[in-house]
Coordinates of C-alpha atoms in Angstrom, one line a residue:
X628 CA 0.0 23.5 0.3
X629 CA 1.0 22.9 3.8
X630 CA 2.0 19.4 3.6
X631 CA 4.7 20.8 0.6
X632 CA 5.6 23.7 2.7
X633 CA 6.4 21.4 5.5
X634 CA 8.4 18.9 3.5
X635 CA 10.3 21.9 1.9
X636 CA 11.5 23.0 5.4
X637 CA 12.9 19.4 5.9
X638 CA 9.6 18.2 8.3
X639 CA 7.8 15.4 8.2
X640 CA 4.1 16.3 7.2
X641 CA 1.1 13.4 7.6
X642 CA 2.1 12.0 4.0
X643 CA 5.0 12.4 1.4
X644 CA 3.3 15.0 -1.0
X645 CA 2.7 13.3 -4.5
X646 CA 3.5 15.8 -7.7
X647 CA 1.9 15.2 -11.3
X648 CA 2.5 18.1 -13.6
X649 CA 4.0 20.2 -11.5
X650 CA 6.1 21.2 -14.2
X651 CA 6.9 19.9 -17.8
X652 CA 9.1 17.2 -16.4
X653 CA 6.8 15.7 -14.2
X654 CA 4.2 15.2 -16.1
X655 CA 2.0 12.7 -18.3
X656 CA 2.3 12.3 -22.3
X657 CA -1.2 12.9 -23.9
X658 CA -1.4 9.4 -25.0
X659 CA -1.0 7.8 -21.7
X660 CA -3.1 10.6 -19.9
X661 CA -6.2 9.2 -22.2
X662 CA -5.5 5.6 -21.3
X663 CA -5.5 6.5 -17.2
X664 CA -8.7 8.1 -17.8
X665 CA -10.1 5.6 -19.5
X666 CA -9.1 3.4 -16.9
X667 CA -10.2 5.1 -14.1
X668 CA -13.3 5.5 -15.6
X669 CA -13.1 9.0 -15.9
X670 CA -15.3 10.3 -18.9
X671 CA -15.6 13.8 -20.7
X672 CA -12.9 16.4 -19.5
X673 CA -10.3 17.5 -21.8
X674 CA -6.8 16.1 -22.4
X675 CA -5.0 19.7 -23.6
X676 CA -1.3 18.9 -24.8
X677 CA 0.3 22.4 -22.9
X678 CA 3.6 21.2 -24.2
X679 CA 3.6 20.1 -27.8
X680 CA 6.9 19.0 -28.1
X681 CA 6.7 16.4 -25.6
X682 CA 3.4 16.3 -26.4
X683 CA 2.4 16.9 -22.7
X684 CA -1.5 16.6 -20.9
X685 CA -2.4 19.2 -18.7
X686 CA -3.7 17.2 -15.8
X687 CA -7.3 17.9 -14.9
X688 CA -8.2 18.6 -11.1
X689 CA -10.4 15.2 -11.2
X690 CA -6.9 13.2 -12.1
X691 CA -5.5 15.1 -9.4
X692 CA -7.7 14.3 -6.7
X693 CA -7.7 10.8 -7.4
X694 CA -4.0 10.7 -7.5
X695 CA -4.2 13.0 -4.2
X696 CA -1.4 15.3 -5.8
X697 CA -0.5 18.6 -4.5
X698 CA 0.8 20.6 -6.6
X699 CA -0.1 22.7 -9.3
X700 CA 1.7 24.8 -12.6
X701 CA 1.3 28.5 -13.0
X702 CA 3.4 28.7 -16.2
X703 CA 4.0 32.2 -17.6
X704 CA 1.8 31.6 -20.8
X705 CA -1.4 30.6 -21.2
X706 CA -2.9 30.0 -24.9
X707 CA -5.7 32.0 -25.8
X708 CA -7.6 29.5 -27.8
X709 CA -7.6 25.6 -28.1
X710 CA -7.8 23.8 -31.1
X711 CA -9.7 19.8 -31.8
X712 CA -6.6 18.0 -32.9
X713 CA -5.8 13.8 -32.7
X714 CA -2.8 12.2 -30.5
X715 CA -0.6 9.9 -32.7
X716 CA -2.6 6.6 -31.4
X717 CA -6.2 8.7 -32.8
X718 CA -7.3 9.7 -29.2
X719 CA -8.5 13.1 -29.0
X720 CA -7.1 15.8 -27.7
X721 CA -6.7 19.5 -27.9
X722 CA -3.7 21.7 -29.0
X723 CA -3.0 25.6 -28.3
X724 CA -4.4 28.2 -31.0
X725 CA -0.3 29.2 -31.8
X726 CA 0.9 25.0 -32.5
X727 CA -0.1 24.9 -36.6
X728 CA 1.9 21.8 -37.4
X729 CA 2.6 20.9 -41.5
X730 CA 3.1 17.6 -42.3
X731 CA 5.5 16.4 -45.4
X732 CA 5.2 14.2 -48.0
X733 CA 7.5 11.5 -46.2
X734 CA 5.0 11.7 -42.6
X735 CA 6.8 13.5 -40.7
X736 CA 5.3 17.0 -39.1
X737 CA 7.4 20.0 -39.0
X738 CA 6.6 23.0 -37.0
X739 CA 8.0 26.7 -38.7
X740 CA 8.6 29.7 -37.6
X741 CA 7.2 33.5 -38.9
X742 CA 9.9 33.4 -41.4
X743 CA 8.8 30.1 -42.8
X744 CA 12.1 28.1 -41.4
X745 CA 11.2 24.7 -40.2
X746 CA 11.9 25.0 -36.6
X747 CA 11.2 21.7 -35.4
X748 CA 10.2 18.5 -36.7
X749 CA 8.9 14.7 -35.5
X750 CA 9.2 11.9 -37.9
X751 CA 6.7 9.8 -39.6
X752 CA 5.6 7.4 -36.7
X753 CA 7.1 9.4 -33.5
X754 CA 6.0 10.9 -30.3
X755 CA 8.1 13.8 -30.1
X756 CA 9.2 17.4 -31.8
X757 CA 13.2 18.2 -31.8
X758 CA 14.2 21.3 -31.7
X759 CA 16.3 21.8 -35.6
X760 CA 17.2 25.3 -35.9
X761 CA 19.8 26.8 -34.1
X762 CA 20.0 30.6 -35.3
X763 CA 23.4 30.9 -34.0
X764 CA 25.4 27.8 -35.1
X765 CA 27.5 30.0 -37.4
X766 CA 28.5 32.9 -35.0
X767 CA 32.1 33.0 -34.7
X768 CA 33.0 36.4 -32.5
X769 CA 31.5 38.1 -29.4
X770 CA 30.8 41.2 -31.7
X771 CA 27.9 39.4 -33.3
X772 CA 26.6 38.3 -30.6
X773 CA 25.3 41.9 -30.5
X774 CA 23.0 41.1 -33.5
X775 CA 21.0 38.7 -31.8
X776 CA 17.5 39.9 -30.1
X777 CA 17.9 37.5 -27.1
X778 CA 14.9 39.1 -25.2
X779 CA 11.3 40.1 -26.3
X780 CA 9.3 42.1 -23.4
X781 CA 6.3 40.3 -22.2
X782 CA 3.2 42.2 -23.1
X783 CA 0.4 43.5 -20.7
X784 CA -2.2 41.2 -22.1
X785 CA -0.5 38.5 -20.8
X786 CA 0.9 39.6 -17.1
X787 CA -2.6 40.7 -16.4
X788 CA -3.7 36.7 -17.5
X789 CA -0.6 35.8 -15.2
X790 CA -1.5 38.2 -12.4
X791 CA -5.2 36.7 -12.6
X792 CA -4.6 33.5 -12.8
X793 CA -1.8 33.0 -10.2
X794 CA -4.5 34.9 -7.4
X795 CA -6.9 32.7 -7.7
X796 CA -5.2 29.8 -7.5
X797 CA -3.8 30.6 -4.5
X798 CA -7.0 31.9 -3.2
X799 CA -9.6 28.9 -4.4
X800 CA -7.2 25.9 -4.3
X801 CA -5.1 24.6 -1.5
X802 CA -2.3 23.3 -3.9
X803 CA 0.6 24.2 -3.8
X804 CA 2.0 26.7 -6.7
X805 CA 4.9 26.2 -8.8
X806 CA 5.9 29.2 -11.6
X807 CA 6.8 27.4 -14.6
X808 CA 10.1 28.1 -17.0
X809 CA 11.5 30.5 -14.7
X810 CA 14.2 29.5 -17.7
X811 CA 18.0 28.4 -17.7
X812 CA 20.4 29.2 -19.4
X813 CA 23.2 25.8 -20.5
X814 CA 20.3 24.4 -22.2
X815 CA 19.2 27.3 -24.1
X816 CA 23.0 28.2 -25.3
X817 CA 22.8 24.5 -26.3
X818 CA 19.7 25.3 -28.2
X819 CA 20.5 28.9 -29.9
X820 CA 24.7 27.0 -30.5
X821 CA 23.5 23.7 -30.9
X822 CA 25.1 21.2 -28.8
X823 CA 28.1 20.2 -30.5
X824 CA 28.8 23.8 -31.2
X825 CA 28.4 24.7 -27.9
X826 CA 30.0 21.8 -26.1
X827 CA 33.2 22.7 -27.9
X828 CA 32.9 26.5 -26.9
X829 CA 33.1 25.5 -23.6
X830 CA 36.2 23.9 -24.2
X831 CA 37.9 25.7 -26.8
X832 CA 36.3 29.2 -26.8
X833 CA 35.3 29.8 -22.9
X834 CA 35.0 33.5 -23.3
X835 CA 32.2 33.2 -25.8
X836 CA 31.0 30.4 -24.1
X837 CA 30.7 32.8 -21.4
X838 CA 29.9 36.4 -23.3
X839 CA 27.0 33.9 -24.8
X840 CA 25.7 32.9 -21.2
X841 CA 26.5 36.6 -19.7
X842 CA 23.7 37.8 -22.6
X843 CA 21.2 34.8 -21.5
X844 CA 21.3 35.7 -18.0
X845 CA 20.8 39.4 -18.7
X846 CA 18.3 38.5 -20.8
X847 CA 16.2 35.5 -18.3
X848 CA 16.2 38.4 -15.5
X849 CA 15.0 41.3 -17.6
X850 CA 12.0 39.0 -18.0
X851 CA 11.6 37.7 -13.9
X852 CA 11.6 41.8 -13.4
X853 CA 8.8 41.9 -15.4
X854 CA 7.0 38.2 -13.4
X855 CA 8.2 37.9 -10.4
X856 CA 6.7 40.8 -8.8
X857 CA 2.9 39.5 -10.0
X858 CA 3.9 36.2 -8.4
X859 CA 5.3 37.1 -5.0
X860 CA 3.8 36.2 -2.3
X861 CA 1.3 33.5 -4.1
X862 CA 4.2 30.4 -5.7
X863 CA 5.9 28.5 -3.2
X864 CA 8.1 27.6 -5.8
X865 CA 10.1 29.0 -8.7
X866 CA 11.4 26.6 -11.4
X867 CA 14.5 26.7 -13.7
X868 CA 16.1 24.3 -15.6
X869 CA 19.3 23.0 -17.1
X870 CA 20.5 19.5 -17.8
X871 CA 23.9 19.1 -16.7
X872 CA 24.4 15.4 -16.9
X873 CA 24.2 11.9 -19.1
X874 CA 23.3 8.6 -17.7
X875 CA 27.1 7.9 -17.5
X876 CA 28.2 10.8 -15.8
X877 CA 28.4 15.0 -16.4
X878 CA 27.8 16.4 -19.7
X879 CA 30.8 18.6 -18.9
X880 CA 33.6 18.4 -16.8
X881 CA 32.7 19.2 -13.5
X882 CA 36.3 22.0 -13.6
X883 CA 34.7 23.8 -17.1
X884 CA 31.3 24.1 -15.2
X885 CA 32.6 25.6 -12.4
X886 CA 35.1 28.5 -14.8
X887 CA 32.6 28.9 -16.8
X888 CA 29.0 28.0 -16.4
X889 CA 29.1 28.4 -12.8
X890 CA 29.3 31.7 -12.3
X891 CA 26.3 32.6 -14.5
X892 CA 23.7 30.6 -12.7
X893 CA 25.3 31.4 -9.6
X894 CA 24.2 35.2 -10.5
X895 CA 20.7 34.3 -12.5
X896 CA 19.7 31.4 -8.9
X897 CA 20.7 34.6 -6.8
X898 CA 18.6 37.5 -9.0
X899 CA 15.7 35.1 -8.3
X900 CA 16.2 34.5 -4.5
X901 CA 16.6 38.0 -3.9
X902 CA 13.2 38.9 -5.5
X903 CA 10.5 36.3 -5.0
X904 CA 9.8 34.7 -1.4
X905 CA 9.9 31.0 -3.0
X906 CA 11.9 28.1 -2.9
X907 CA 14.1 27.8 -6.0
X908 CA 13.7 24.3 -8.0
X909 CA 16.5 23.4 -10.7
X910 CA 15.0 20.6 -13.1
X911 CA 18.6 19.3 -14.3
X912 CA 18.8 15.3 -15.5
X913 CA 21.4 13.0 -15.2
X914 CA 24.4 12.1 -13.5
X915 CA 24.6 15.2 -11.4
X916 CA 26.1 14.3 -8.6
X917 CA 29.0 15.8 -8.9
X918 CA 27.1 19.3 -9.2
X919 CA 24.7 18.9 -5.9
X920 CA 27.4 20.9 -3.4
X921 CA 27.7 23.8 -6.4
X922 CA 23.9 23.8 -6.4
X923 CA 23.6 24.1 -2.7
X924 CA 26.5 26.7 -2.4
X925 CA 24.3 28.8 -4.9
X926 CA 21.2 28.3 -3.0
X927 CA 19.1 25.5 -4.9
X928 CA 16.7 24.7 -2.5
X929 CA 15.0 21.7 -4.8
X930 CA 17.1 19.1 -7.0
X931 CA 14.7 17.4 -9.7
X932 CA 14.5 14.8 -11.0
X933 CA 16.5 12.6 -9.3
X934 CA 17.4 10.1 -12.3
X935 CA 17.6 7.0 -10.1
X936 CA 19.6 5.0 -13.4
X937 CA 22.2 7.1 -13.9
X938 CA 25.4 6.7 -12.6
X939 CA 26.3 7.8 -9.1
X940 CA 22.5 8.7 -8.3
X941 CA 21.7 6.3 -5.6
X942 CA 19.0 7.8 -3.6
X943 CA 20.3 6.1 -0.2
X944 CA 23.3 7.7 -0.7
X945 CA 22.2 11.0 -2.0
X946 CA 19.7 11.3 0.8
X947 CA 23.1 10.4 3.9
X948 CA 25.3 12.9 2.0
X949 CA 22.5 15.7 0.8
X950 CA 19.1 15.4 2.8
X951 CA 19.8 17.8 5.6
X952 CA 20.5 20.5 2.9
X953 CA 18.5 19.8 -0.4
X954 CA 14.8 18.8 -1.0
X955 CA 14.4 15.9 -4.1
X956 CA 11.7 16.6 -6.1
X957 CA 11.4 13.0 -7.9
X958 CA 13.5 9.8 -7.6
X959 CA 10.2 8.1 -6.5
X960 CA 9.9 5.8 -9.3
X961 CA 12.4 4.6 -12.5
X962 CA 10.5 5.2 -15.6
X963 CA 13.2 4.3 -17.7
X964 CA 12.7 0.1 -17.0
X965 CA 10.6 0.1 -13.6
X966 CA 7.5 1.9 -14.9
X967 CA 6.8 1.2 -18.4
X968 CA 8.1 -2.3 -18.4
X969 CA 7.7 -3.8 -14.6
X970 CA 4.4 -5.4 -13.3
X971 CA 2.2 -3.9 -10.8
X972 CA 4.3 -5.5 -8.3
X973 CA 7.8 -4.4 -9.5
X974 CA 6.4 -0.7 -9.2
X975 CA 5.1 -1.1 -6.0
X976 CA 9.0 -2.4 -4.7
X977 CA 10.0 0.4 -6.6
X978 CA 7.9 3.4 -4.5
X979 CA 8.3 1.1 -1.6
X980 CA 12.2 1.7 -1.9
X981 CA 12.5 5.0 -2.9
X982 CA 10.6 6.1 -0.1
X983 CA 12.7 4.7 2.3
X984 CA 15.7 5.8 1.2
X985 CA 14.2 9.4 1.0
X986 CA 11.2 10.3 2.7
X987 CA 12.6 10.5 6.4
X988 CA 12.7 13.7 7.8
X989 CA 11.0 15.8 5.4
X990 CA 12.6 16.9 1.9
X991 CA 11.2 15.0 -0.5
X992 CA 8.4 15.2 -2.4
X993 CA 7.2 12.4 -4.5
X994 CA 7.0 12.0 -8.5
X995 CA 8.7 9.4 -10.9
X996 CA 11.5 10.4 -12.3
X997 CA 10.6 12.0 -15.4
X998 CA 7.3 12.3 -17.9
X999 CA 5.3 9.3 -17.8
X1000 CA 5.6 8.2 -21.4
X1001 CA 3.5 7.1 -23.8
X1002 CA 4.0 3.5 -23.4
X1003 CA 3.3 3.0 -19.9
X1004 CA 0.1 1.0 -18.6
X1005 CA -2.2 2.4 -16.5
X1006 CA -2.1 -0.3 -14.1
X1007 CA 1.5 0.4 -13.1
X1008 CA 0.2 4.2 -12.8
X1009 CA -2.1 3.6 -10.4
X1010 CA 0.2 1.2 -8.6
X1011 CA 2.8 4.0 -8.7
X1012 CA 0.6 6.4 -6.5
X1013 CA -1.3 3.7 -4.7
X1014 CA 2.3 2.7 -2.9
X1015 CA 3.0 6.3 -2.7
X1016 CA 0.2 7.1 -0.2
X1017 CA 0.3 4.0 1.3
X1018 CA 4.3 3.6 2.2
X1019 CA 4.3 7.9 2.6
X1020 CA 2.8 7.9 5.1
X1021 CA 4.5 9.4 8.2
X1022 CA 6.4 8.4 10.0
X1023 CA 7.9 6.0 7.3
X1024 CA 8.3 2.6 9.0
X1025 CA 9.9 0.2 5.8

């Protein structure tokens, strides 16, 4: 916990601190998870898929240890029950009591919702769920936006698991804590609009872009009343999340974001930081270059996940231009060619890099740059965090 905390306040600690499932973008696919154990020789345990649309392994305390990560979730939610299930490749696994997928006559598996709609579905042969409904694609005014239940209180049963659970992790572990989904709110307007819908509100229809974003943030902090006082004073870290950019550049231009988007996260980032003693994380992938100064003006403390192959996301220069100001949570490895597709070797180059360009004085704290996937030997894995711990350590001399 100490070695994150001392990174976070732009130190140097003995070693780069190493993240695996911090949170559900710096994590392991179920799939791969079983292959590392296997591989490390690890037997028995259980590989529980805590997010089952990118069908995501909780990573068990032996994986961390051998990995010598630091970090660990408190998500909001816990399941109350696990169920046997089978990953797509037959390895076993188990899913949470509330995941009840159907699969269709043509193979794929569709998830639905209380009202029977199919919310979500993967096809016949994939790895992933996608989000298909959007239950306001055919809104046209700000009046109905009024018809829309955008929050549901959290119930007692389950701050008193959250209050629980978050205690003694701080009190039995030295990791440090992250609160998972904190939420966003771009993404979610993307997911209640659907994107094309949405993307053209910006443009054509700000003010119900924005009376749609106003309700989300009202909606996001009547829940953080409710969780952050339970987790005060035991996370390090709060996480939110919104993807703002493509591999080529922003999603939207970098003027809209700042009308329009802008000043909603600007208020939901500052509700957080004036309630919880925590650094603030923003997952957001991409080309977001263009959005770091907006994120530091707001008070990001933590930019993940530093998508080393998009454009203008070179971590030498984001490090001269950024470091003194920003932590980067990830950018420690490419798993888009590097990880899945290099040798042991090309990995190893890979971490060796990364770290030089960020590591130095503090602020950084190592992961690959998104979910290890599916594909990915376990050999370059291991690589991965063998290079970490050996080229992290302080001071960096590559």
């Amino acid at each position: 916990r100490e070695r994150v905390l001392t990174a976070l306040r732009h130190e140097e600690p003995d070693r780069v601190p190493i993240d695996l499932g911090g949170m559900r973008s710096t994590g392991i696919m179920g799939i791969a998870y079983n292959r590392l154990k296997e591989y490390l020789g690890i037997k028995g345990g259980r590989t529980r898929i805590y997010d089952v649309g990118q069908q995501l392994a909780k990573p068990e305390l032996e994986v961390l240890e051998t990995i010598g990560a630091d970090v660990l979730p408190v998500p909001m939610h816990e399941p109350r029950s696990w169920w046997a299930g089978r990953l797509p490749d037959g390895s076993p696994c188990e899913y949470p009591d509330y995941f009840k997928p159907e699969t269709l006559p043509d193979g794929s598996k569709v998830i639905r919702d209380e009202e029977g709609r199919i919310v979500s579905k993967m096809p016949k042969g994939g790895y992933y769920f996608d989000g298909v409904y959007h239950p306001l694609e055919n809104v046209e005014t700000i009046e109905e936006l009024d018809d829309y239940n955008f929050y549901t209180p959290v119930c007692e049963e389950e701050l008193e698991s959250l209050r629980s659970r978050v205690k003694r992790l701080y009190e039995e572990t030295d990791y440090a804590l992250m609160l998972n989904d904190a939420g966003g709110i771009y993404e979610w307007a993307q997911g209640l609009r659907g994107w094309s819908n949405f993307l053209m509100d910006l443009i054509r229809n700000p003010e119900f872009a924005g009376a749609l974003l106003d309700k989300l943030v009202d909606a996001r902090i009547e829940r953080l009343k409710e969780v952050l006082p339970i987790v005060d004073g035991y996370v390090q870290i709060v996480q939110v999340g919104d993807d703002l950019g493509t591999q080529n550049g922003p999603q939207i231009p970098p003027r809209v974001y700042r009308e329009v988007v802008k000043p909603r996260h600007a208020r939901f980032f500052r509700y957080i930081k004036e309630h919880v003693e925590a650094y603030l994380f923003i997952h957001t992938c991409g080309s977001v270059y263009d959005f770091i100064p907006d994120l530091i003006e707001m008070g990001v403390d933590i930019l993940n996940p530093v998508q080393v192959s998009a454009k203008g996301m070179d971590t030498a220069r984001l490090k001269e231009e950024f470091g003194d100001k920003i932590t980067f949570w990830g950018g420690g490895c490419d798993t888009q060619s590097v990880l899945p597709f290099g040798r042991p070797r090309d990995v190893e180059d890979e971490v060796k890099r990364r770290i030089g360009d960020l590591a130095p004085e503090g602020g950084f704290i190592f992961t690959q740059v998104h979910n290890i996937q599916a594909g990915v030997p376990p050999e370059n894995i291991m690589a991965m965090y063998r290079a970490a711990k050996e080229y992290g350590k302080y001071p960096i001399r590559i």
